[in-house]
GROMACS .gro file of N, CA and C in nm:
model
  276
    1UNK      N    1  10.290  11.337   9.236
    1UNK     CA    2  10.273  11.420   9.120
    1UNK      C    3  10.310  11.562   9.161
    2UNK      N    4  10.382  11.630   9.075
    2UNK     CA    5  10.417  11.770   9.098
    2UNK      C    6  10.342  11.853   8.994
    3UNK      N    7  10.253  11.939   9.042
    3UNK     CA    8  10.166  12.025   8.962
    3UNK      C    9  10.067  11.943   8.880
    4UNK      N   10   9.961  12.009   8.836
    4UNK     CA   11   9.851  11.936   8.772
    4UNK      C   12   9.809  11.994   8.638
    5UNK      N   13   9.887  12.085   8.584
    5UNK     CA   14   9.851  12.141   8.454
    5UNK      C   15   9.731  12.233   8.461
    6UNK      N   16   9.678  12.266   8.343
    6UNK     CA   17   9.564  12.357   8.337
    6UNK      C   18   9.433  12.281   8.355
    7UNK      N   19   9.324  12.353   8.361
    7UNK     CA   20   9.194  12.297   8.394
    7UNK      C   21   9.122  12.231   8.277
    8UNK      N   22   9.174  12.242   8.158
    8UNK     CA   23   9.104  12.187   8.042
    8UNK      C   24   9.109  12.035   8.040
    9UNK      N   25   9.001  11.973   7.996
    9UNK     CA   26   8.994  11.827   7.991
    9UNK      C   27   9.108  11.768   7.910
   10UNK      N   28   9.144  11.832   7.799
   10UNK     CA   29   9.254  11.781   7.717
   10UNK      C   30   9.385  11.774   7.795
   11UNK      N   31   9.409  11.873   7.879
   11UNK     CA   32   9.531  11.874   7.960
   11UNK      C   33   9.534  11.756   8.057
   12UNK      N   34   9.420  11.733   8.123
   12UNK     CA   35   9.413  11.622   8.218
   12UNK      C   36   9.429  11.489   8.146
   13UNK      N   37   9.368  11.477   8.028
   13UNK     CA   38   9.384  11.354   7.948
   13UNK      C   39   9.530  11.334   7.908
   14UNK      N   40   9.598  11.442   7.871
   14UNK     CA   41   9.739  11.432   7.832
   14UNK      C   42   9.825  11.387   7.951
   15UNK      N   43   9.796  11.438   8.069
   15UNK     CA   44   9.870  11.395   8.188
   15UNK      C   45   9.847  11.246   8.211
   16UNK      N   46   9.721  11.203   8.199
   16UNK     CA   47   9.691  11.062   8.219
   16UNK      C   48   9.763  10.976   8.114
   17UNK      N   49   9.764  11.020   7.990
   17UNK     CA   50   9.833  10.945   7.885
   17UNK      C   51   9.983  10.938   7.914
   18UNK      N   52  10.041  11.048   7.961
   18UNK     CA   53  10.184  11.048   7.994
   18UNK      C   54  10.213  10.948   8.106
   19UNK      N   55  10.125  10.940   8.204
   19UNK     CA   56  10.142  10.841   8.311
   19UNK      C   57  10.139  10.699   8.253
   20UNK      N   58  10.039  10.674   8.169
   20UNK     CA   59  10.025  10.540   8.110
   20UNK      C   60  10.145  10.506   8.020
   21UNK      N   61  10.202  10.606   7.955
   21UNK     CA   62  10.318  10.582   7.868
   21UNK      C   63  10.438  10.527   7.945
   22UNK      N   64  10.441  10.554   8.074
   22UNK     CA   65  10.553  10.503   8.157
   22UNK      C   66  10.505  10.394   8.254
   23UNK      N   67  10.389  10.336   8.222
   23UNK     CA   68  10.340  10.223   8.301
   23UNK      C   69  10.272  10.260   8.432
   24UNK      N   70  10.226  10.382   8.444
   24UNK     CA   71  10.158  10.426   8.567
   24UNK      C   72  10.013  10.460   8.537
   25UNK      N   73   9.935  10.480   8.642
   25UNK     CA   74   9.796  10.521   8.629
   25UNK      C   75   9.764  10.614   8.746
   26UNK      N   76   9.641  10.667   8.746
   26UNK     CA   77   9.601  10.758   8.855
   26UNK      C   78   9.624  10.694   8.991
   27UNK      N   79   9.595  10.565   9.004
   27UNK     CA   80   9.605  10.497   9.134
   27UNK      C   81   9.747  10.497   9.189
   28UNK      N   82   9.846  10.524   9.104
   28UNK     CA   83   9.986  10.526   9.148
   28UNK      C   84  10.026  10.658   9.212
   29UNK      N   85   9.940  10.757   9.205
   29UNK     CA   86   9.969  10.888   9.266
   29UNK      C   87   9.930  10.880   9.413
   30UNK      N   88  10.027  10.908   9.502
   30UNK     CA   89   9.994  10.905   9.644
   30UNK      C   90   9.996  11.043   9.707
   31UNK      N   91  10.041  11.144   9.634
   31UNK     CA   92  10.034  11.282   9.681
   31UNK      C   93  10.053  11.376   9.564
   32UNK      N   94  10.002  11.497   9.579
   32UNK     CA   95  10.016  11.601   9.478
   32UNK      C   96  10.084  11.720   9.544
   33UNK      N   97  10.191  11.767   9.484
   33UNK     CA   98  10.262  11.885   9.533
   33UNK      C   99  10.240  11.997   9.431
   34UNK      N  100  10.186  12.108   9.478
   34UNK     CA  101  10.165  12.225   9.393
   34UNK      C  102  10.278  12.323   9.421
   35UNK      N  103  10.354  12.356   9.318
   35UNK     CA  104  10.472  12.440   9.339
   35UNK      C  105  10.436  12.587   9.363
   36UNK      N  106  10.331  12.634   9.297
   36UNK     CA  107  10.283  12.770   9.320
   36UNK      C  108  10.141  12.781   9.264
   37UNK      N  109  10.074  12.888   9.295
   37UNK     CA  110   9.930  12.896   9.276
   37UNK      C  111   9.887  12.953   9.141
   38UNK      N  112   9.967  12.945   9.039
   38UNK     CA  113   9.922  12.985   8.905
   38UNK      C  114   9.834  12.875   8.848
   39UNK      N  115   9.733  12.914   8.772
   39UNK     CA  116   9.635  12.817   8.724
   39UNK      C  117   9.695  12.713   8.629
   40UNK      N  118   9.809  12.743   8.568
   40UNK     CA  119   9.870  12.641   8.481
   40UNK      C  120   9.943  12.534   8.564
   41UNK      N  121   9.948  12.553   8.694
   41UNK     CA  122  10.007  12.454   8.784
   41UNK      C  123   9.902  12.390   8.875
   42UNK      N  124   9.788  12.458   8.894
   42UNK     CA  125   9.685  12.410   8.986
   42UNK      C  126   9.554  12.373   8.918
   43UNK      N  127   9.538  12.409   8.793
   43UNK     CA  128   9.408  12.396   8.726
   43UNK      C  129   9.352  12.256   8.721
   44UNK      N  130   9.437  12.155   8.713
   44UNK     CA  131   9.389  12.018   8.703
   44UNK      C  132   9.361  11.950   8.834
   45UNK      N  133   9.382  12.018   8.945
   45UNK     CA  134   9.365  11.955   9.077
   45UNK      C  135   9.227  11.892   9.090
   46UNK      N  136   9.123  11.967   9.061
   46UNK     CA  137   8.987  11.916   9.082
   46UNK      C  138   8.961  11.790   8.999
   47UNK      N  139   8.998  11.794   8.871
   47UNK     CA  140   8.974  11.678   8.784
   47UNK      C  141   9.055  11.557   8.830
   48UNK      N  142   9.178  11.580   8.871
   48UNK     CA  143   9.262  11.468   8.916
   48UNK      C  144   9.211  11.412   9.048
   49UNK      N  145   9.158  11.500   9.134
   49UNK     CA  146   9.101  11.451   9.260
   49UNK      C  147   8.980  11.360   9.237
   50UNK      N  148   8.912  11.377   9.125
   50UNK     CA  149   8.801  11.286   9.094
   50UNK      C  150   8.853  11.146   9.062
   51UNK      N  151   8.980  11.137   9.022
   51UNK     CA  152   9.040  11.009   8.984
   51UNK      C  153   9.119  10.942   9.097
   52UNK      N  154   9.172  11.023   9.187
   52UNK     CA  155   9.260  10.969   9.290
   52UNK      C  156   9.238  11.044   9.421
   53UNK      N  157   9.240  10.970   9.531
   53UNK     CA  158   9.226  11.031   9.663
   53UNK      C  159   9.366  11.050   9.720
   54UNK      N  160   9.426  11.163   9.688
   54UNK     CA  161   9.563  11.191   9.732
   54UNK      C  162   9.567  11.328   9.798
   55UNK      N  163   9.644  11.342   9.906
   55UNK     CA  164   9.657  11.473   9.970
   55UNK      C  165   9.730  11.570   9.876
   56UNK      N  166   9.697  11.697   9.893
   56UNK     CA  167   9.759  11.803   9.813
   56UNK      C  168   9.840  11.890   9.907
   57UNK      N  169   9.966  11.911   9.870
   57UNK     CA  170  10.056  11.992   9.951
   57UNK      C  171  10.092  12.119   9.877
   58UNK      N  172  10.082  12.231   9.948
   58UNK     CA  173  10.123  12.361   9.895
   58UNK      C  174  10.203  12.432  10.004
   59UNK      N  175  10.287  12.523   9.963
   59UNK     CA  176  10.366  12.601  10.058
   59UNK      C  177  10.274  12.690  10.140
   60UNK      N  178  10.310  12.711  10.264
   60UNK     CA  179  10.227  12.795  10.351
   60UNK      C  180  10.214  12.937  10.296
   61UNK      N  181  10.307  12.980  10.213
   61UNK     CA  182  10.297  13.112  10.151
   61UNK      C  183  10.180  13.124  10.054
   62UNK      N  184  10.123  13.011  10.016
   62UNK     CA  185  10.008  13.012   9.924
   62UNK      C  186   9.876  13.028   9.998
   63UNK      N  187   9.883  13.036  10.129
   63UNK     CA  188   9.761  13.044  10.210
   63UNK      C  189   9.669  13.157  10.164
   64UNK      N  190   9.725  13.273  10.131
   64UNK     CA  191   9.643  13.387  10.089
   64UNK      C  192   9.559  13.352   9.966
   65UNK      N  193   9.618  13.277   9.873
   65UNK     CA  194   9.545  13.240   9.752
   65UNK      C  195   9.435  13.140   9.783
   66UNK      N  196   9.463  13.047   9.871
   66UNK     CA  197   9.364  12.946   9.906
   66UNK      C  198   9.250  13.007   9.987
   67UNK      N  199   9.285  13.094  10.080
   67UNK     CA  200   9.181  13.156  10.163
   67UNK      C  201   9.101  13.259  10.084
   68UNK      N  202   9.163  13.315   9.980
   68UNK     CA  203   9.094  13.415   9.899
   68UNK      C  204   8.985  13.357   9.812
   69UNK      N  205   8.990  13.226   9.792
   69UNK     CA  206   8.886  13.156   9.716
   69UNK      C  207   8.865  13.212   9.577
   70UNK      N  208   8.739  13.215   9.537
   70UNK     CA  209   8.703  13.255   9.401
   70UNK      C  210   8.740  13.400   9.375
   71UNK      N  211   8.729  13.486   9.474
   71UNK     CA  212   8.763  13.627   9.453
   71UNK      C  213   8.911  13.641   9.415
   72UNK      N  214   8.998  13.567   9.482
   72UNK     CA  215   9.141  13.573   9.450
   72UNK      C  216   9.166  13.515   9.312
   73UNK      N  217   9.100  13.404   9.280
   73UNK     CA  218   9.114  13.345   9.148
   73UNK      C  219   9.074  13.445   9.040
   74UNK      N  220   8.961  13.510   9.058
   74UNK     CA  221   8.913  13.607   8.959
   74UNK      C  222   9.006  13.726   8.947
   75UNK      N  223   9.064  13.771   9.059
   75UNK     CA  224   9.160  13.882   9.054
   75UNK      C  225   9.281  13.843   8.971
   76UNK      N  226   9.337  13.726   8.997
   76UNK     CA  227   9.456  13.681   8.924
   76UNK      C  228   9.421  13.657   8.777
   77UNK      N  229   9.307  13.596   8.753
   77UNK     CA  230   9.266  13.569   8.615
   77UNK      C  231   9.250  13.700   8.537
   78UNK      N  232   9.190  13.801   8.598
   78UNK     CA  233   9.174  13.931   8.532
   78UNK      C  234   9.310  13.992   8.499
   79UNK      N  235   9.405  13.978   8.591
   79UNK     CA  236   9.539  14.030   8.567
   79UNK      C  237   9.600  13.964   8.443
   80UNK      N  238   9.593  13.831   8.436
   80UNK     CA  239   9.654  13.761   8.323
   80UNK      C  240   9.580  13.789   8.193
   81UNK      N  241   9.448  13.801   8.197
   81UNK     CA  242   9.374  13.834   8.076
   81UNK      C  243   9.419  13.970   8.023
   82UNK      N  244   9.434  14.067   8.112
   82UNK     CA  245   9.480  14.200   8.072
   82UNK      C  246   9.623  14.192   8.019
   83UNK      N  247   9.708  14.119   8.087
   83UNK     CA  248   9.847  14.105   8.045
   83UNK      C  249   9.855  14.046   7.905
   84UNK      N  250   9.785  13.935   7.883
   84UNK     CA  251   9.790  13.870   7.752
   84UNK      C  252   9.735  13.960   7.642
   85UNK      N  253   9.631  14.035   7.674
   85UNK     CA  254   9.574  14.126   7.573
   85UNK      C  255   9.675  14.234   7.535
   86UNK      N  256   9.756  14.277   7.630
   86UNK     CA  257   9.855  14.382   7.603
   86UNK      C  258   9.976  14.331   7.526
   87UNK      N  259  10.016  14.208   7.549
   87UNK     CA  260  10.140  14.158   7.488
   87UNK      C  261  10.116  14.072   7.365
   88UNK      N  262   9.993  14.030   7.343
   88UNK     CA  263   9.964  13.945   7.227
   88UNK      C  264   9.988  14.023   7.099
   89UNK      N  265  10.050  13.959   7.001
   89UNK     CA  266  10.072  14.029   6.873
   89UNK      C  267   9.939  14.065   6.810
   90UNK      N  268   9.934  14.182   6.753
   90UNK     CA  269   9.812  14.228   6.687
   90UNK      C  270   9.806  14.167   6.548
   91UNK      N  271   9.685  14.121   6.512
   91UNK     CA  272   9.667  14.065   6.377
   91UNK      C  273   9.672  14.177   6.274
   92UNK      N  274   9.730  14.146   6.161
   92UNK     CA  275   9.741  14.249   6.055
   92UNK      C  276   9.637  14.226   5.950
   0.00000   0.00000   0.00000
């Protein structure tokens, strides 16, 4: 599997349904490759790990994000929240 989508249950269910649509299931995943550390690519890792025991591979350049733990996640999340607030169209 390449990337895991966002952390919402609906996203994980949609991934599972897409697998089943092509005749696969969680048990068919033997590894997970995360292309980069944005939450829309890594968010589903925890939920998918509950379904399948597969190693997760990330580029060594992502080490700072992994070692930063929750503090790094919160820093990135705050950045995106601010970004979206600035660029979102204002309601009239």
